[in-house]
Short mmCIF file of C-alpha atoms and ligand atoms in Angstrom, two decimals:
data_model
loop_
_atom_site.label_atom_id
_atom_site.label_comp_id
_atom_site.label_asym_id
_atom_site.label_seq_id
_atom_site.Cartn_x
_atom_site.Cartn_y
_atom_site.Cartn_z
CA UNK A 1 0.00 0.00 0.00
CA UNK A 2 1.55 3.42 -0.95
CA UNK A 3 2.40 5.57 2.15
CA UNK A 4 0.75 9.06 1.90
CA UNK A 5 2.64 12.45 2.78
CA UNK A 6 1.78 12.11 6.13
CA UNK A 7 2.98 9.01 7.23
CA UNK A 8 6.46 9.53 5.44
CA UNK A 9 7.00 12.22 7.62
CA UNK A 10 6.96 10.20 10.61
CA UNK A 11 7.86 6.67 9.76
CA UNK A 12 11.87 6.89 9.77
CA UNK A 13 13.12 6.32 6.24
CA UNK A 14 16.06 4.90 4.20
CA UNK A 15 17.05 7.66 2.41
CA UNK A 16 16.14 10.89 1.18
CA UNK A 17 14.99 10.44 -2.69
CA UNK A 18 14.27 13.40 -4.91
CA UNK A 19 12.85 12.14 -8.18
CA UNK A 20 12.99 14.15 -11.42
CA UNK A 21 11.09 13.29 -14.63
CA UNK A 22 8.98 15.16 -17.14
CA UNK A 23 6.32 12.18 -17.37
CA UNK A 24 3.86 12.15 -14.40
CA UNK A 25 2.95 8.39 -14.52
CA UNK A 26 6.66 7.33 -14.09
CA UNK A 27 7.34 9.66 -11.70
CA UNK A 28 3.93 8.02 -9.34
CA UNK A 29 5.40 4.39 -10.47
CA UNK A 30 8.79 5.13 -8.99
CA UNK A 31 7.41 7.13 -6.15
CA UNK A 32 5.41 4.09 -4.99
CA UNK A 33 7.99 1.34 -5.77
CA UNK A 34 10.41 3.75 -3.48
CA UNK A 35 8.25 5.11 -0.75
CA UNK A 36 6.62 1.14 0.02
CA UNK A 37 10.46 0.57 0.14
CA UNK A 38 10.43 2.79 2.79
CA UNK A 39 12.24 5.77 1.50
CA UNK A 40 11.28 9.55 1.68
CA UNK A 41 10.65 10.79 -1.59
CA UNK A 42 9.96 14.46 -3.02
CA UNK A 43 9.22 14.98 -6.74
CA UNK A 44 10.15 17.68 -9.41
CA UNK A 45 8.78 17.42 -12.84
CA UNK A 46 11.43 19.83 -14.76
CA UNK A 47 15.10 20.07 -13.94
CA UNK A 48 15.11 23.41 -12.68
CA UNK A 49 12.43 23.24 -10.09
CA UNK A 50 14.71 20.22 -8.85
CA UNK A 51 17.48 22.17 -8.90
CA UNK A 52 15.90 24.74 -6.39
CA UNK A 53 14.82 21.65 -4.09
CA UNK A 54 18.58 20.97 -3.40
CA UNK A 55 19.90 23.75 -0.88
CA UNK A 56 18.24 22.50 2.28
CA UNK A 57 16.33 19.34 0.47
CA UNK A 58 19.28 17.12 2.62
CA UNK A 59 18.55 14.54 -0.10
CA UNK A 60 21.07 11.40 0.06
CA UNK A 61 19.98 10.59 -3.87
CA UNK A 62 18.69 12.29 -6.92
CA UNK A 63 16.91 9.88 -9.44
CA UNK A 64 16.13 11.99 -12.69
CA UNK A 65 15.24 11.46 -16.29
CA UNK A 66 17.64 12.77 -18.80
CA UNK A 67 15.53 13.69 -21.62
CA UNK A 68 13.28 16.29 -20.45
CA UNK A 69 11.79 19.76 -21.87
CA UNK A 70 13.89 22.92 -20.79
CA UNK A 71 16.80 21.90 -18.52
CA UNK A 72 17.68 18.14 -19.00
CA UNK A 73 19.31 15.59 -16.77
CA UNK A 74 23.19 16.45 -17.45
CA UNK A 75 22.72 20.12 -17.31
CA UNK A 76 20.49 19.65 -14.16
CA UNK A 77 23.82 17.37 -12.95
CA UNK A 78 25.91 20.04 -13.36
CA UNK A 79 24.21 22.33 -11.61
CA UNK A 80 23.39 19.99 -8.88
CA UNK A 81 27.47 19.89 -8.72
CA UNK A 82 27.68 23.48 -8.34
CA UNK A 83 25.65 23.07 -5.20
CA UNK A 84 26.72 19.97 -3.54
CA UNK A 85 29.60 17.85 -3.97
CA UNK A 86 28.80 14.86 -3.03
CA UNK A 87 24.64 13.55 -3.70
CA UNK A 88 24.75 10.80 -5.68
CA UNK A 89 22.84 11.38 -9.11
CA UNK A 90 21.11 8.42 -10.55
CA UNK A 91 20.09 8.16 -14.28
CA UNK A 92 17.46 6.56 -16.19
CA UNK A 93 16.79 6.73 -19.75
CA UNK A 94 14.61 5.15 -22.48
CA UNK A 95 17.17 6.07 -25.12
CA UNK A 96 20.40 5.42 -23.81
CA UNK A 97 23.32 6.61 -25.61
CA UNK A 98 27.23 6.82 -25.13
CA UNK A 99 27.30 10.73 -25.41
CA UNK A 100 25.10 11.14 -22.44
CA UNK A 101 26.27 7.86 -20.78
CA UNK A 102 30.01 9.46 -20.83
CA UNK A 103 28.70 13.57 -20.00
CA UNK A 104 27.06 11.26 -17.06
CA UNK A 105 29.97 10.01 -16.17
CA UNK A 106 32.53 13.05 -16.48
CA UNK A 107 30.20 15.00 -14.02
CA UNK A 108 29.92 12.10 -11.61
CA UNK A 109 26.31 10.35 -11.80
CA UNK A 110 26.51 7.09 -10.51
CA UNK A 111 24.45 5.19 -11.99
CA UNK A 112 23.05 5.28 -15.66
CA UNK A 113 19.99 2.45 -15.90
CA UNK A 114 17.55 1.80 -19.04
CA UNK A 115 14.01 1.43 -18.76
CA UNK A 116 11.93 -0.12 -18.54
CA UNK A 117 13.64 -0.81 -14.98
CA UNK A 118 12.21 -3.39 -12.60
CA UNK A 119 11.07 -2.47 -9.12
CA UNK A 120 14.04 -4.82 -7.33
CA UNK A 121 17.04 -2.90 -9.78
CA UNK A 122 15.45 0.58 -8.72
CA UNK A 123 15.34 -0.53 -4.81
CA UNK A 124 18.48 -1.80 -5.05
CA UNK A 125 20.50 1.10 -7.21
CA UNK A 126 18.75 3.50 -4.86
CA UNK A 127 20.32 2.13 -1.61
CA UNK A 128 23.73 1.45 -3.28
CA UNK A 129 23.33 5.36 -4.05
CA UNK A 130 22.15 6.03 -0.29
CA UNK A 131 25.41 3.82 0.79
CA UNK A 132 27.67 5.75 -1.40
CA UNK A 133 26.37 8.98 0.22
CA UNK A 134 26.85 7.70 3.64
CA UNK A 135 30.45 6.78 3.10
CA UNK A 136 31.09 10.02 1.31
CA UNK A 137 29.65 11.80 4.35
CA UNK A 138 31.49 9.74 6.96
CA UNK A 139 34.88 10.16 4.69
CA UNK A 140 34.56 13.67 5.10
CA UNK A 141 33.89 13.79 8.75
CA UNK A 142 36.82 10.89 9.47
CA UNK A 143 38.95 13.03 7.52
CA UNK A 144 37.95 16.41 9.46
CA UNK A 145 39.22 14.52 12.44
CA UNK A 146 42.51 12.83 11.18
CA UNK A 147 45.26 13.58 13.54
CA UNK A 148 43.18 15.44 15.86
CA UNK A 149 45.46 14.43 19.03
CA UNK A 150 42.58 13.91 21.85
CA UNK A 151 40.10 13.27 19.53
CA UNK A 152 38.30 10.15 20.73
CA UNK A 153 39.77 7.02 20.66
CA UNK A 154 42.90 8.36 19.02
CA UNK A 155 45.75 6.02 20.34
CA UNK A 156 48.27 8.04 19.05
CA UNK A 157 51.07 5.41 20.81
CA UNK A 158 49.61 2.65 19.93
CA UNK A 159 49.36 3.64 16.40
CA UNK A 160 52.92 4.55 16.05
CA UNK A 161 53.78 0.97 17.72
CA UNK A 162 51.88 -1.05 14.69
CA UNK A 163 53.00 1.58 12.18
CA UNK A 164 56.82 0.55 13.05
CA UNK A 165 56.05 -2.72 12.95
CA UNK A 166 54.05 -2.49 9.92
CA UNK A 167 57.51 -0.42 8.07
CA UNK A 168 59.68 -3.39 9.63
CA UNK A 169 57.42 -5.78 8.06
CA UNK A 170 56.34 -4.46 4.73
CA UNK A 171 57.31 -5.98 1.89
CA UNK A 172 56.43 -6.05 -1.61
CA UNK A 173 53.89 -8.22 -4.11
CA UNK A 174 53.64 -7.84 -8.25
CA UNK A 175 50.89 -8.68 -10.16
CA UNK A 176 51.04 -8.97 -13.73
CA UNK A 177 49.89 -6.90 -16.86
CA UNK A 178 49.14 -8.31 -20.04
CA UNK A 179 48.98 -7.40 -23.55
CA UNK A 180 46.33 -9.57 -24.91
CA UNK A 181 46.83 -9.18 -28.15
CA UNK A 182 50.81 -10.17 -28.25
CA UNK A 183 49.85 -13.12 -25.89
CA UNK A 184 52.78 -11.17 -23.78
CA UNK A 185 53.67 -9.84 -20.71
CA UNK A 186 53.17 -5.59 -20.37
CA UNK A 187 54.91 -5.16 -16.81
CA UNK A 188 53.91 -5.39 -13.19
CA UNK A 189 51.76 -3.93 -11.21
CA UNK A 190 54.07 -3.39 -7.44
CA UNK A 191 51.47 -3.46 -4.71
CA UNK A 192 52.11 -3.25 -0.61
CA UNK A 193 51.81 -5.64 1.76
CA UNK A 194 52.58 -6.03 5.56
CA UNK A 195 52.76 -8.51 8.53
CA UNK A 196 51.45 -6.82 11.10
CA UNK A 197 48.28 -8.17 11.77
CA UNK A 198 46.64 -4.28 13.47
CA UNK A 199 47.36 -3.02 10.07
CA UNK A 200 46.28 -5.75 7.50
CA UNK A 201 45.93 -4.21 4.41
CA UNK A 202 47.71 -1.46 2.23
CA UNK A 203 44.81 1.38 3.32
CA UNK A 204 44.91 0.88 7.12
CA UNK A 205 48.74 1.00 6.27
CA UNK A 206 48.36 4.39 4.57
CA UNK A 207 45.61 5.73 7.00
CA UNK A 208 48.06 5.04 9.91
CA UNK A 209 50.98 6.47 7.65
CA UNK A 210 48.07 9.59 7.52
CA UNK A 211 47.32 9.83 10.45
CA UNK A 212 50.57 10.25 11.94
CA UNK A 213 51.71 12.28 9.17
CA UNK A 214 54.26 10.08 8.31
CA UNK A 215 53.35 9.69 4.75
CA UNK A 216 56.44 10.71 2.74
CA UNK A 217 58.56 8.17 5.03
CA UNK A 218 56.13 5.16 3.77
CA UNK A 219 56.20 6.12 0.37
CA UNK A 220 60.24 6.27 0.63
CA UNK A 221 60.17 2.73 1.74
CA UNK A 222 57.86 1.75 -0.87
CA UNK A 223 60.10 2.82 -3.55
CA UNK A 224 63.38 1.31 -1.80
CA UNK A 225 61.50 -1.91 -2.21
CA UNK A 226 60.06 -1.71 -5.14
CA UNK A 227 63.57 -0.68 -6.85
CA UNK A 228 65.71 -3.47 -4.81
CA UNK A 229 63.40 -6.30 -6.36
CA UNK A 230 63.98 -4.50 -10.06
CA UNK A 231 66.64 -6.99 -11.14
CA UNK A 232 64.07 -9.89 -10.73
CA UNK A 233 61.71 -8.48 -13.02
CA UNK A 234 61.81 -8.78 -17.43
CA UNK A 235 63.46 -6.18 -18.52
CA UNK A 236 61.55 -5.25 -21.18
CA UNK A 237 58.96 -4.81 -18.82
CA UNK A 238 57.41 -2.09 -17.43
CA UNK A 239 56.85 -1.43 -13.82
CA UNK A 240 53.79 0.20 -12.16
CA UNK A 241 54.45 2.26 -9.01
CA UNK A 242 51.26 3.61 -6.53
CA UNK A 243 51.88 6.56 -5.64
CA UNK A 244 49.78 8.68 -2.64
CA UNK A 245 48.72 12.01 -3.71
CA UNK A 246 51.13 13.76 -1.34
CA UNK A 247 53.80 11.77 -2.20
CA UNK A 248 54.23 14.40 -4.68
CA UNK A 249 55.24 16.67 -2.28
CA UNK A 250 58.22 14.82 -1.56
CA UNK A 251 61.74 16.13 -3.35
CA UNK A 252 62.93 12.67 -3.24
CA UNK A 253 60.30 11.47 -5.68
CA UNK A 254 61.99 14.13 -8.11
CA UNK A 255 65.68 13.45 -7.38
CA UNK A 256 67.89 11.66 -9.94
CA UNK A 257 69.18 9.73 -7.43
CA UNK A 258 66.32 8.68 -5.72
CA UNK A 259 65.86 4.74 -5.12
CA UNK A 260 63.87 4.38 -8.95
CA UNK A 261 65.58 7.43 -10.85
CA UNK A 262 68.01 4.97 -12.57
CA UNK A 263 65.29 2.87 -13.75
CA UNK A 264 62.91 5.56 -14.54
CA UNK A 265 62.00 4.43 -18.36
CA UNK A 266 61.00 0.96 -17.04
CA UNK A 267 58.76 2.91 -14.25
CA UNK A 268 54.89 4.20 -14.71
CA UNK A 269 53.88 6.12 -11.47
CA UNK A 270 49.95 5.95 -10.42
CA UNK A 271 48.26 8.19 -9.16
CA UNK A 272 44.87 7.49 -7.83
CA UNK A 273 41.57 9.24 -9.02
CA UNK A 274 39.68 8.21 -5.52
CA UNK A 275 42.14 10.97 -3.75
CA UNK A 276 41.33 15.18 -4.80
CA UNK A 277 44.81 16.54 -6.21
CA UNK A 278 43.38 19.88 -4.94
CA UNK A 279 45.76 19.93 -1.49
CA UNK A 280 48.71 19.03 -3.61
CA UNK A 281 50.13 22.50 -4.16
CA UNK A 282 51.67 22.14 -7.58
CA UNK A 283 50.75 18.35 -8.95
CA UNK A 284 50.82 19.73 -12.03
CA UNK A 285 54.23 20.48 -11.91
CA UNK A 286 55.82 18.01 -10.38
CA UNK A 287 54.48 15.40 -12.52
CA UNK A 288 55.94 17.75 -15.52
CA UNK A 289 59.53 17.09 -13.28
CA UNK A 290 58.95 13.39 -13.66
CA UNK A 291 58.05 13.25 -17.37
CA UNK A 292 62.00 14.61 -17.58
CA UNK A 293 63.03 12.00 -15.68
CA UNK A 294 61.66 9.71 -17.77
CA UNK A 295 58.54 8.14 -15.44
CA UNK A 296 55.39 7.77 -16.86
CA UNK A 297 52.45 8.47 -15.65
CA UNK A 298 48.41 6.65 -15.14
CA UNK A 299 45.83 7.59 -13.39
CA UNK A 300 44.66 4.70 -11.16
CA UNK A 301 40.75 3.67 -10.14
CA UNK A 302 39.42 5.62 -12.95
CA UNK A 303 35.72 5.55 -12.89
CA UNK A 304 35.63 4.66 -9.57
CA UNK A 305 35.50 8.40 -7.72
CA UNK A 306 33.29 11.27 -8.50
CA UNK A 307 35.66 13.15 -9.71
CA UNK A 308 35.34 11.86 -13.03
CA UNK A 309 37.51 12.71 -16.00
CA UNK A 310 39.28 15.89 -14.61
CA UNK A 311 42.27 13.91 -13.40
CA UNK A 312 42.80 12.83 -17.23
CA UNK A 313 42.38 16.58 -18.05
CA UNK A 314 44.70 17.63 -15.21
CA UNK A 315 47.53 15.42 -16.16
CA UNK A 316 47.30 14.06 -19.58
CA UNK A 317 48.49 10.76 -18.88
CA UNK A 318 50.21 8.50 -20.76
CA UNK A 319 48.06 5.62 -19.10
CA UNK A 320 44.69 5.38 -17.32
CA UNK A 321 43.80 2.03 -15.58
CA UNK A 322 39.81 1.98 -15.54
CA UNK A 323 38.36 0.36 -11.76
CA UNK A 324 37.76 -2.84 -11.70
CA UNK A 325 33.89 -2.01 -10.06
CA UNK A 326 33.30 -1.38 -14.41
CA UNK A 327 34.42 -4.97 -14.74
CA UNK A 328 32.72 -6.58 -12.23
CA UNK A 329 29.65 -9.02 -14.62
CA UNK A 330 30.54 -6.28 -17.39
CA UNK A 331 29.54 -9.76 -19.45
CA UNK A 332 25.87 -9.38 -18.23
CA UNK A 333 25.71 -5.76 -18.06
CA UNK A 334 25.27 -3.81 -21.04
CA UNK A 335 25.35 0.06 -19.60
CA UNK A 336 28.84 -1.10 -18.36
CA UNK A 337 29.88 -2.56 -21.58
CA UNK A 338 28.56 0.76 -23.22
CA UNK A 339 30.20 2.80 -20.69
CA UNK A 340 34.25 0.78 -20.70
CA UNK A 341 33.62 0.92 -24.77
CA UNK A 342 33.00 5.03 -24.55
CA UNK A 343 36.26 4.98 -22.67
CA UNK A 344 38.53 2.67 -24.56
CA UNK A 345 37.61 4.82 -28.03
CA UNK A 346 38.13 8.10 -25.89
CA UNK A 347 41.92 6.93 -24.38
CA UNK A 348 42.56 6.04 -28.37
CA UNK A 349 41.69 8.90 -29.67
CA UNK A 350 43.60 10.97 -27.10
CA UNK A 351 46.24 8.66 -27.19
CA UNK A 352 46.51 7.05 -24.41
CA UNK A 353 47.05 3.38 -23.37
CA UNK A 354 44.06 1.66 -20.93
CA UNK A 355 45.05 -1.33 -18.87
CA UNK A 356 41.73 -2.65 -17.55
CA UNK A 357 41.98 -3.83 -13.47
CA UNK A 358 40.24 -6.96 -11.81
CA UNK A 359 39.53 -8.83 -14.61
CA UNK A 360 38.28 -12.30 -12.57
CA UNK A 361 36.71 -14.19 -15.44
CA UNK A 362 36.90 -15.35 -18.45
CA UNK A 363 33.68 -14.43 -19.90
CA UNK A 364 34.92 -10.84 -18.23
CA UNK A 365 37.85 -11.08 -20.32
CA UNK A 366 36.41 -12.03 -23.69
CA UNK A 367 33.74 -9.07 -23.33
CA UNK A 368 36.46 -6.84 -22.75
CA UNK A 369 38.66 -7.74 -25.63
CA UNK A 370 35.56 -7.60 -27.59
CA UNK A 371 35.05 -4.12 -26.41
CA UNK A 372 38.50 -3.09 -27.47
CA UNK A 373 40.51 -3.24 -24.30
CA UNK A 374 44.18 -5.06 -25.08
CA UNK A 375 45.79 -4.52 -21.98
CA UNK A 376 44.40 -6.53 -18.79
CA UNK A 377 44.95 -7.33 -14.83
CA UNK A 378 43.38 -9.17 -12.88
CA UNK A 379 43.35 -12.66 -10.87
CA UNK A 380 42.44 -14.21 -13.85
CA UNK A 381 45.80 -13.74 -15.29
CA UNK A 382 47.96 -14.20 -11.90
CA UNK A 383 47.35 -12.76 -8.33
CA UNK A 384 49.77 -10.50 -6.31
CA UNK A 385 52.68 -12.61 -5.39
CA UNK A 386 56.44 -11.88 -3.57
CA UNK A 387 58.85 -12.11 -6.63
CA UNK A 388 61.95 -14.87 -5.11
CA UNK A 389 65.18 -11.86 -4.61
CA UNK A 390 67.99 -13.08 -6.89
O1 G B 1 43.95 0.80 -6.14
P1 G B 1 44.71 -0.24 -6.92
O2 G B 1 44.13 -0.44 -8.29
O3 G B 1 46.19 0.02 -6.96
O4 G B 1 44.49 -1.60 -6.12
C1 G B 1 44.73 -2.83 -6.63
C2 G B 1 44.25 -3.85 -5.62
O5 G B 1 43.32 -4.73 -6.24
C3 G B 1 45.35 -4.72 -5.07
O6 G B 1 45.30 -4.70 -3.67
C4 G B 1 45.11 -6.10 -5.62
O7 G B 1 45.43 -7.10 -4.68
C5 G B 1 43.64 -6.08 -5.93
N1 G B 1 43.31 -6.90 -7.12
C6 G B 1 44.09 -7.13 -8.19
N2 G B 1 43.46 -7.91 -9.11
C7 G B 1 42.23 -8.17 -8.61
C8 G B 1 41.10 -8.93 -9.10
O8 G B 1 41.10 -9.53 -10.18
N3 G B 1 40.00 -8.93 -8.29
C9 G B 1 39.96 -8.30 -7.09
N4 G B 1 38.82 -8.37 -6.38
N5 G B 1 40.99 -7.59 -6.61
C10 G B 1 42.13 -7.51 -7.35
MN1 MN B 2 47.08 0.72 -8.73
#
């Protein structure tokens, strides 16, 4: 039974929905399907009376149309952009294309469905939006605390004590890149690891490394190891080197003589699309410095953030590597397959290599290389592993 105005003000709800869409009898069908899910929904019929809902509307999701009389969906995006970071923007459209599926993407929608869509996708893209808002909230307010000495439950001591133990401990894993086409190895990706069992994973290793403000120190030992296992690896393969945002900041990164320098022409550096370049004073600039000295240069997780394609406009890379959350059943999924093909054409036209992450299957695989995509990672091909030292 459809919940009226009345009781959706005082039953507690799942989310805050705002729906947008020119047609009034999908706008009731999706109202119903969402509010009986138990979400609080408020409706707009044209863009830029949604638009005017947003300062104030608290909404966690926006689920609009994107053909519509007067303002559409992507220029209602981008002004829902100008106003609020974060609320995650929803699509559906009865004529998909890859124009709008890409303009989607650049601004940051999330999602991009097809209808006619089923009740259970629509529940369920809705929460995964709600989710996504949630984390991007609590990001935020974690990161508004970070390093706050005092702040609650900040061991500060404690941290330190695993954070040594995790440096004492780290060591190093490669995964491999292929190139599909030449049935050969491309290079490896290097990836962190640790034994210390309070820090099990390469991000609580960074967020202690954070935290403590002892990031340029981690990324120094990164590099040391990454550079002593270098005689192991092919030579005529290339090595790819994560790099945090602020190691950028560090003059070592930049020095000839630096732990990699030597090997620089073997080396591509990535740099992550999940993190904002905006604190890093002059990214630009040093990532100029390392194109002299020979590195490369990808972008990492793209398509996974919101910031979309500004990274690639920022720092005309030589590489991107495309998240592996667009591989993920890209064999069943069609707006995924429409959405990796939009990007494979774009990094060709521009130039610029695409190594797709996480591929796990083999039906993944063979949709990809049917999409275009040569160069590939994933478990399918070989997991993370310690190379033997020579
Ligand atoms: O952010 P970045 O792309 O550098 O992270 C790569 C991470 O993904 C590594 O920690 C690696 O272990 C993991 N990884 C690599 N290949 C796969 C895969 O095929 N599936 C999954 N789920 N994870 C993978
Ligand atoms: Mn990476």
């Amino acid at each position: 039974m459809p919940t009226t105005e009345a009781q959706q003000a005082e039953t507690p709800t799942r989310g805050r929905v705002l729906v947008v869409d020119d047609d009034d009898g999908i706008r009731r069908s999706f109202r119903r399907s969402l509010r009986s899910a138990g979400f609080f929904v408020e409706e707009a019929g044209e863009g830029s009376s949604a638009v005017a809902r947003v300062p104030g509307g608290n909404f966690d999701v926006i689920l609009s149309d994107i053909d519509m009389p007067g303002m559409d969906g992507i220029a209602l995006l981008r002004a829902v952009r100008e106003l609020d970071l974060d609320v995650p923007v929803v699509f559906i459209t009865g004529t998909p294309r890859v124009e709008t599926a890409v303009q989607a993407l650049e601004h940051g929608a999330c999602r991009y469905l097809t209808k006619p869509v089923g009740e259970h996708e629509l529940v369920q893209s809705i929460e995964r939006a709600v989710q996504l808002r949630r984390m991007a909230t609590w990001r935020r307010q974690a990161l508004s605390h970070l390093g706050v000495e005092g702040a609650p439950g900040f061991d500060r001591a404690g941290l330190e004590a695993g954070f040594l133990r995790a440096i004492d401990g780290l060591w190093i894993a490669f995964q491999p890149v292929v190139r599909w086409s030449a049935g050969k190895l491309f290079g490896h990706e290097a990836l962190v690891r640790s034994r210390e069992p309070s820090l099990p994973n390469p991000g609580a290793i960074l967020h202690a490394a954070e935290r403590l403000d002892r990031l340029i120190e981690l990324g120094r030992k990164i590099r040391t190891g990454v550079a002593s296992h270098l005689p192991a690896l092919p030579l005529d393969g290339c090595v790819l080197v994560n790099l945090h945002p602020s190691d950028l900041d560090d003059p070592d990164l930049v020095s000839r003589d630096s732990p990699l320098g030597a090997h620089a022409s073997r080396i591509i550096l990535e740099i992550t699309e999940r993190a904002s370049l905006d604190h890093v004073s002059n990214a630009r600039r040093q990532v100029a410095m390392l194109r002299e000295l020979g590195y490369r240069i990808a972008i990492d997780d793209l398509g996974a953030g919101y910031a979309g394609l500004t990274s690639v406009a920022q720092l005309e890379p030589e590489v991107v590597k495309l998240d592996m959350s667009l591989v993920r059943n890209i064999d069943v999924e069609p707006t995924k397959q429409r959405l990796v093909r939009s990007m494979i054409d774009l990094c060709r036209d521009m130039g610029i290599e695409i190594i797709v992450e996480g591929v796990e299957t083999v039906s993944e695989r063979d949709t990809l290389v049917s999409l275009g995509a040569d160069l590939l990672q994933g478990y399918l091909f070989g997991r993370p592993a310690a190379i033997p030292t020579p």
